[in-house]
Amino acid sequence: MGPVIVWLNGTHGAGKTTTSVLVQQLIPDSRVFDAEKIGETLMDITPGLPATDNFQHWPPWRQLVVETARRVLDYTGGTLVVPMTVLIEPYWREINKGLAHHGIPIKHFVLHADQDTLRARIEGEHPIPSPFRLKYLQPYAEAARTWLHAEAEVIDTTHLTPTQAALQIALRHSASDGR
């Protein structure tokens, strides 16, 4: 199989970042691509881009995610593991369509946990819980209910360690890859 993306979606506290590093170690010829760094780069432009509470609202972010992933895969081949929350369906469709246009398949996984577990994980990260992270709990629940879970393989991390979640993802990736 040619280049592929393993996209780890889900809200803050689901375990995307930790799990992505472990998935990368389990899938040969893979790399982690943190698409949030593109958003950080766009936030550093001065004078700033139009005000927003989320860099995903900027069309260049979505376009640059597609283009960066494509260019990296053209250069390296293999698999890109992308730990990135995308809860707005049209944004997901735009990214998915852009990658499909370049012939890059996406294996889309949602790392899910119940709301109480997510809140406890976020609140346990720092002495003062991140209001930014907490505000995405409800939008995640709505996306999960209306479209997100239907678009991906759901890995319930409520009672899994990151290692267990990574193993499930790697096994499903390998099974669909014919390995």
PDB file of C-alpha atoms in Angstrom:
ATOM      1  CA  MET A   1       0.000   0.000   0.000  1.00  0.00           C
ATOM      2  CA  GLY A   2       1.185   3.536  -0.729  1.00  0.00           C
ATOM      3  CA  PRO A   3       1.238   6.527   1.572  1.00  0.00           C
ATOM      4  CA  VAL A   4      -1.588   6.746   4.089  1.00  0.00           C
ATOM      5  CA  ILE A   5      -2.721   8.950   6.932  1.00  0.00           C
ATOM      6  CA  VAL A   6      -3.808   7.594  10.298  1.00  0.00           C
ATOM      7  CA  TRP A   7      -5.865  10.470  11.703  1.00  0.00           C
ATOM      8  CA  LEU A   8      -6.520  10.460  15.442  1.00  0.00           C
ATOM      9  CA  ASN A   9      -9.525  12.650  16.126  1.00  0.00           C
ATOM     10  CA  GLY A  10     -11.383  13.297  19.360  1.00  0.00           C
ATOM     11  CA  THR A  11     -11.495  16.099  21.856  1.00  0.00           C
ATOM     12  CA  HIS A  12      -8.979  17.268  24.420  1.00  0.00           C
ATOM     13  CA  GLY A  13      -8.285  14.646  27.057  1.00  0.00           C
ATOM     14  CA  ALA A  14      -9.032  11.675  24.808  1.00  0.00           C
ATOM     15  CA  GLY A  15      -5.335  10.814  24.508  1.00  0.00           C
ATOM     16  CA  LYS A  16      -4.493  11.788  20.927  1.00  0.00           C
ATOM     17  CA  THR A  17      -1.019  13.208  21.510  1.00  0.00           C
ATOM     18  CA  THR A  18       0.207  10.432  23.785  1.00  0.00           C
ATOM     19  CA  THR A  19      -1.365   7.721  21.640  1.00  0.00           C
ATOM     20  CA  SER A  20       0.036   9.155  18.398  1.00  0.00           C
ATOM     21  CA  VAL A  21       3.622   8.733  19.600  1.00  0.00           C
ATOM     22  CA  LEU A  22       2.905   5.119  20.539  1.00  0.00           C
ATOM     23  CA  VAL A  23       1.118   4.412  17.232  1.00  0.00           C
ATOM     24  CA  GLN A  24       4.123   5.800  15.355  1.00  0.00           C
ATOM     25  CA  GLN A  25       6.369   3.349  17.197  1.00  0.00           C
ATOM     26  CA  LEU A  26       4.102   0.444  16.175  1.00  0.00           C
ATOM     27  CA  ILE A  27       3.629   1.249  12.483  1.00  0.00           C
ATOM     28  CA  PRO A  28       6.753   0.792  10.371  1.00  0.00           C
ATOM     29  CA  ASP A  29       7.829   3.765   8.252  1.00  0.00           C
ATOM     30  CA  SER A  30       5.544   6.213  10.034  1.00  0.00           C
ATOM     31  CA  ARG A  31       5.896   9.738  11.348  1.00  0.00           C
ATOM     32  CA  VAL A  32       3.785  11.978  13.579  1.00  0.00           C
ATOM     33  CA  PHE A  33       2.549  15.169  11.931  1.00  0.00           C
ATOM     34  CA  ASP A  34       1.144  17.660  14.441  1.00  0.00           C
ATOM     35  CA  ALA A  35      -1.171  19.819  12.323  1.00  0.00           C
ATOM     36  CA  GLU A  36      -1.592  22.189  15.258  1.00  0.00           C
ATOM     37  CA  LYS A  37       1.877  23.562  14.437  1.00  0.00           C
ATOM     38  CA  ILE A  38       0.452  24.934  11.192  1.00  0.00           C
ATOM     39  CA  GLY A  39      -2.141  26.803  13.239  1.00  0.00           C
ATOM     40  CA  GLU A  40       0.586  28.146  15.511  1.00  0.00           C
ATOM     41  CA  THR A  41       2.514  29.385  12.479  1.00  0.00           C
ATOM     42  CA  LEU A  42      -0.582  31.157  11.160  1.00  0.00           C
ATOM     43  CA  MET A  43      -1.159  32.737  14.586  1.00  0.00           C
ATOM     44  CA  ASP A  44       2.388  34.186  14.421  1.00  0.00           C
ATOM     45  CA  ILE A  45       1.695  36.168  11.245  1.00  0.00           C
ATOM     46  CA  THR A  46       1.876  39.918  11.892  1.00  0.00           C
ATOM     47  CA  PRO A  47      -0.220  41.831  11.606  1.00  0.00           C
ATOM     48  CA  GLY A  48      -2.522  38.990  12.552  1.00  0.00           C
ATOM     49  CA  LEU A  49      -5.077  37.225  10.425  1.00  0.00           C
ATOM     50  CA  PRO A  50      -8.754  38.000  11.078  1.00  0.00           C
ATOM     51  CA  ALA A  51      -9.643  37.430  14.732  1.00  0.00           C
ATOM     52  CA  THR A  52     -10.959  33.992  15.637  1.00  0.00           C
ATOM     53  CA  ASP A  53     -11.122  31.740  18.665  1.00  0.00           C
ATOM     54  CA  ASN A  54      -9.891  28.739  16.640  1.00  0.00           C
ATOM     55  CA  PHE A  55      -7.287  28.706  13.856  1.00  0.00           C
ATOM     56  CA  GLN A  56      -9.264  25.959  12.107  1.00  0.00           C
ATOM     57  CA  HIS A  57     -11.695  28.682  11.021  1.00  0.00           C
ATOM     58  CA  TRP A  58      -8.977  30.106   8.768  1.00  0.00           C
ATOM     59  CA  PRO A  59      -9.243  28.435   5.335  1.00  0.00           C
ATOM     60  CA  PRO A  60      -5.426  28.500   4.916  1.00  0.00           C
ATOM     61  CA  TRP A  61      -5.073  26.162   7.913  1.00  0.00           C
ATOM     62  CA  ARG A  62      -7.146  23.449   6.286  1.00  0.00           C
ATOM     63  CA  GLN A  63      -5.464  23.934   2.913  1.00  0.00           C
ATOM     64  CA  LEU A  64      -1.986  23.897   4.449  1.00  0.00           C
ATOM     65  CA  VAL A  65      -2.724  20.721   6.414  1.00  0.00           C
ATOM     66  CA  VAL A  66      -3.599  18.973   3.159  1.00  0.00           C
ATOM     67  CA  GLU A  67      -0.645  20.416   1.273  1.00  0.00           C
ATOM     68  CA  THR A  68       1.866  19.733   4.052  1.00  0.00           C
ATOM     69  CA  ALA A  69       0.689  16.141   4.495  1.00  0.00           C
ATOM     70  CA  ARG A  70       0.839  15.587   0.741  1.00  0.00           C
ATOM     71  CA  ARG A  71       4.315  17.056   0.420  1.00  0.00           C
ATOM     72  CA  VAL A  72       5.692  15.101   3.372  1.00  0.00           C
ATOM     73  CA  LEU A  73       4.229  11.852   2.062  1.00  0.00           C
ATOM     74  CA  ASP A  74       5.550  12.579  -1.446  1.00  0.00           C
ATOM     75  CA  TYR A  75       8.979  13.030   0.112  1.00  0.00           C
ATOM     76  CA  THR A  76       8.991  10.184   2.639  1.00  0.00           C
ATOM     77  CA  GLY A  77       6.219   7.783   1.715  1.00  0.00           C
ATOM     78  CA  GLY A  78       4.916   5.635   4.539  1.00  0.00           C
ATOM     79  CA  THR A  79       2.317   6.693   7.061  1.00  0.00           C
ATOM     80  CA  LEU A  80       1.593  10.015   8.719  1.00  0.00           C
ATOM     81  CA  VAL A  81      -0.026   9.795  12.134  1.00  0.00           C
ATOM     82  CA  VAL A  82      -2.015  13.007  12.650  1.00  0.00           C
ATOM     83  CA  PRO A  83      -3.316  13.709  16.177  1.00  0.00           C
ATOM     84  CA  MET A  84      -5.782  16.525  15.524  1.00  0.00           C
ATOM     85  CA  THR A  85      -9.244  17.400  16.711  1.00  0.00           C
ATOM     86  CA  VAL A  86     -11.597  18.372  13.899  1.00  0.00           C
ATOM     87  CA  LEU A  87     -15.167  18.734  15.159  1.00  0.00           C
ATOM     88  CA  ILE A  88     -16.689  20.851  12.392  1.00  0.00           C
ATOM     89  CA  GLU A  89     -18.000  18.539   9.702  1.00  0.00           C
ATOM     90  CA  PRO A  90     -17.433  20.851   6.698  1.00  0.00           C
ATOM     91  CA  TYR A  91     -13.801  21.298   7.798  1.00  0.00           C
ATOM     92  CA  TRP A  92     -13.354  17.522   8.018  1.00  0.00           C
ATOM     93  CA  ARG A  93     -14.934  17.102   4.586  1.00  0.00           C
ATOM     94  CA  GLU A  94     -12.622  19.756   3.112  1.00  0.00           C
ATOM     95  CA  ILE A  95      -9.501  18.070   4.507  1.00  0.00           C
ATOM     96  CA  ASN A  96     -10.708  14.604   3.519  1.00  0.00           C
ATOM     97  CA  LYS A  97     -11.589  15.750  -0.008  1.00  0.00           C
ATOM     98  CA  GLY A  98      -8.250  17.530  -0.399  1.00  0.00           C
ATOM     99  CA  LEU A  99      -6.295  14.446   0.596  1.00  0.00           C
ATOM    100  CA  ALA A 100      -8.481  12.198  -1.586  1.00  0.00           C
ATOM    101  CA  HIS A 101      -7.783  14.536  -4.514  1.00  0.00           C
ATOM    102  CA  HIS A 102      -4.105  13.646  -4.095  1.00  0.00           C
ATOM    103  CA  GLY A 103      -4.883   9.932  -3.750  1.00  0.00           C
ATOM    104  CA  ILE A 104      -4.029   9.820  -0.039  1.00  0.00           C
ATOM    105  CA  PRO A 105      -6.283   7.517   1.949  1.00  0.00           C
ATOM    106  CA  ILE A 106      -7.180   8.392   5.527  1.00  0.00           C
ATOM    107  CA  LYS A 107      -7.724   5.829   8.237  1.00  0.00           C
ATOM    108  CA  HIS A 108      -9.821   7.925  10.580  1.00  0.00           C
ATOM    109  CA  PHE A 109      -9.988   6.982  14.250  1.00  0.00           C
ATOM    110  CA  VAL A 110     -11.851   8.816  16.989  1.00  0.00           C
ATOM    111  CA  LEU A 111     -10.436   8.437  20.464  1.00  0.00           C
ATOM    112  CA  HIS A 112     -13.519   8.630  22.631  1.00  0.00           C
ATOM    113  CA  ALA A 113     -14.082   8.820  26.361  1.00  0.00           C
ATOM    114  CA  ASP A 114     -17.167   9.686  28.344  1.00  0.00           C
ATOM    115  CA  GLN A 115     -17.642  13.306  29.423  1.00  0.00           C
ATOM    116  CA  ASP A 116     -16.764  12.664  33.084  1.00  0.00           C
ATOM    117  CA  THR A 117     -13.496  10.973  32.126  1.00  0.00           C
ATOM    118  CA  LEU A 118     -12.577  13.740  29.678  1.00  0.00           C
ATOM    119  CA  ARG A 119     -13.313  16.430  32.265  1.00  0.00           C
ATOM    120  CA  ALA A 120     -11.266  14.594  34.918  1.00  0.00           C
ATOM    121  CA  ARG A 121      -8.321  14.204  32.542  1.00  0.00           C
ATOM    122  CA  ILE A 122      -8.396  17.877  31.540  1.00  0.00           C
ATOM    123  CA  GLU A 123      -8.785  19.047  35.127  1.00  0.00           C
ATOM    124  CA  GLY A 124      -5.942  16.777  36.236  1.00  0.00           C
ATOM    125  CA  GLU A 125      -3.449  18.165  33.679  1.00  0.00           C
ATOM    126  CA  HIS A 126      -2.664  21.406  35.503  1.00  0.00           C
ATOM    127  CA  PRO A 127      -3.476  23.089  38.833  1.00  0.00           C
ATOM    128  CA  ILE A 128      -5.828  25.376  36.893  1.00  0.00           C
ATOM    129  CA  PRO A 129      -7.797  23.445  34.231  1.00  0.00           C
ATOM    130  CA  SER A 130      -7.643  24.861  30.715  1.00  0.00           C
ATOM    131  CA  PRO A 131     -10.861  26.743  29.903  1.00  0.00           C
ATOM    132  CA  PHE A 132      -9.952  26.336  26.210  1.00  0.00           C
ATOM    133  CA  ARG A 133      -9.896  22.554  26.514  1.00  0.00           C
ATOM    134  CA  LEU A 134     -13.008  22.381  28.674  1.00  0.00           C
ATOM    135  CA  LYS A 135     -15.062  24.447  26.214  1.00  0.00           C
ATOM    136  CA  TYR A 136     -14.681  21.727  23.558  1.00  0.00           C
ATOM    137  CA  LEU A 137     -16.363  18.987  25.586  1.00  0.00           C
ATOM    138  CA  GLN A 138     -19.880  19.932  24.480  1.00  0.00           C
ATOM    139  CA  PRO A 139     -19.000  20.513  20.802  1.00  0.00           C
ATOM    140  CA  TYR A 140     -17.275  17.110  20.821  1.00  0.00           C
ATOM    141  CA  ALA A 141     -20.387  15.441  22.283  1.00  0.00           C
ATOM    142  CA  GLU A 142     -22.522  17.085  19.595  1.00  0.00           C
ATOM    143  CA  ALA A 143     -20.148  16.103  16.761  1.00  0.00           C
ATOM    144  CA  ALA A 144     -19.928  12.549  18.096  1.00  0.00           C
ATOM    145  CA  ARG A 145     -23.718  12.300  18.209  1.00  0.00           C
ATOM    146  CA  THR A 146     -24.407  13.852  14.803  1.00  0.00           C
ATOM    147  CA  TRP A 147     -21.603  12.824  12.411  1.00  0.00           C
ATOM    148  CA  LEU A 148     -18.133  12.146  13.807  1.00  0.00           C
ATOM    149  CA  HIS A 149     -18.588   8.604  15.105  1.00  0.00           C
ATOM    150  CA  ALA A 150     -20.202   7.577  11.818  1.00  0.00           C
ATOM    151  CA  GLU A 151     -17.114   8.818   9.925  1.00  0.00           C
ATOM    152  CA  ALA A 152     -14.455   6.892  11.834  1.00  0.00           C
ATOM    153  CA  GLU A 153     -13.506   3.846  13.786  1.00  0.00           C
ATOM    154  CA  VAL A 154     -14.212   4.698  17.404  1.00  0.00           C
ATOM    155  CA  ILE A 155     -11.699   3.628  20.046  1.00  0.00           C
ATOM    156  CA  ASP A 156     -13.193   4.076  23.506  1.00  0.00           C
ATOM    157  CA  THR A 157     -10.280   5.161  25.695  1.00  0.00           C
ATOM    158  CA  THR A 158     -12.364   5.559  28.857  1.00  0.00           C
ATOM    159  CA  HIS A 159     -10.818   2.417  30.356  1.00  0.00           C
ATOM    160  CA  LEU A 160      -7.811   1.938  28.061  1.00  0.00           C
ATOM    161  CA  THR A 161      -4.239   2.996  28.594  1.00  0.00           C
ATOM    162  CA  PRO A 162      -2.639   4.903  25.712  1.00  0.00           C
ATOM    163  CA  THR A 163      -0.607   1.774  24.947  1.00  0.00           C
ATOM    164  CA  GLN A 164      -3.760  -0.329  24.653  1.00  0.00           C
ATOM    165  CA  ALA A 165      -5.393   2.271  22.396  1.00  0.00           C
ATOM    166  CA  ALA A 166      -2.262   2.468  20.215  1.00  0.00           C
ATOM    167  CA  LEU A 167      -2.181  -1.311  19.852  1.00  0.00           C
ATOM    168  CA  GLN A 168      -5.818  -1.360  18.713  1.00  0.00           C
ATOM    169  CA  ILE A 169      -5.133   1.338  16.134  1.00  0.00           C
ATOM    170  CA  ALA A 170      -1.968  -0.323  14.848  1.00  0.00           C
ATOM    171  CA  LEU A 171      -3.738  -3.680  14.567  1.00  0.00           C
ATOM    172  CA  ARG A 172      -6.677  -2.178  12.683  1.00  0.00           C
ATOM    173  CA  HIS A 173      -4.282  -0.260  10.438  1.00  0.00           C
ATOM    174  CA  SER A 174      -2.330  -3.439   9.665  1.00  0.00           C
ATOM    175  CA  ALA A 175      -5.494  -5.484   9.103  1.00  0.00           C
ATOM    176  CA  SER A 176      -6.845  -2.991   6.573  1.00  0.00           C
ATOM    177  CA  ASP A 177      -3.397  -2.747   4.996  1.00  0.00           C
ATOM    178  CA  GLY A 178      -3.252  -6.486   4.337  1.00  0.00           C
ATOM    179  CA  ARG A 179      -0.230  -6.960   6.628  1.00  0.00           C
TER     180      ARG A 179
END
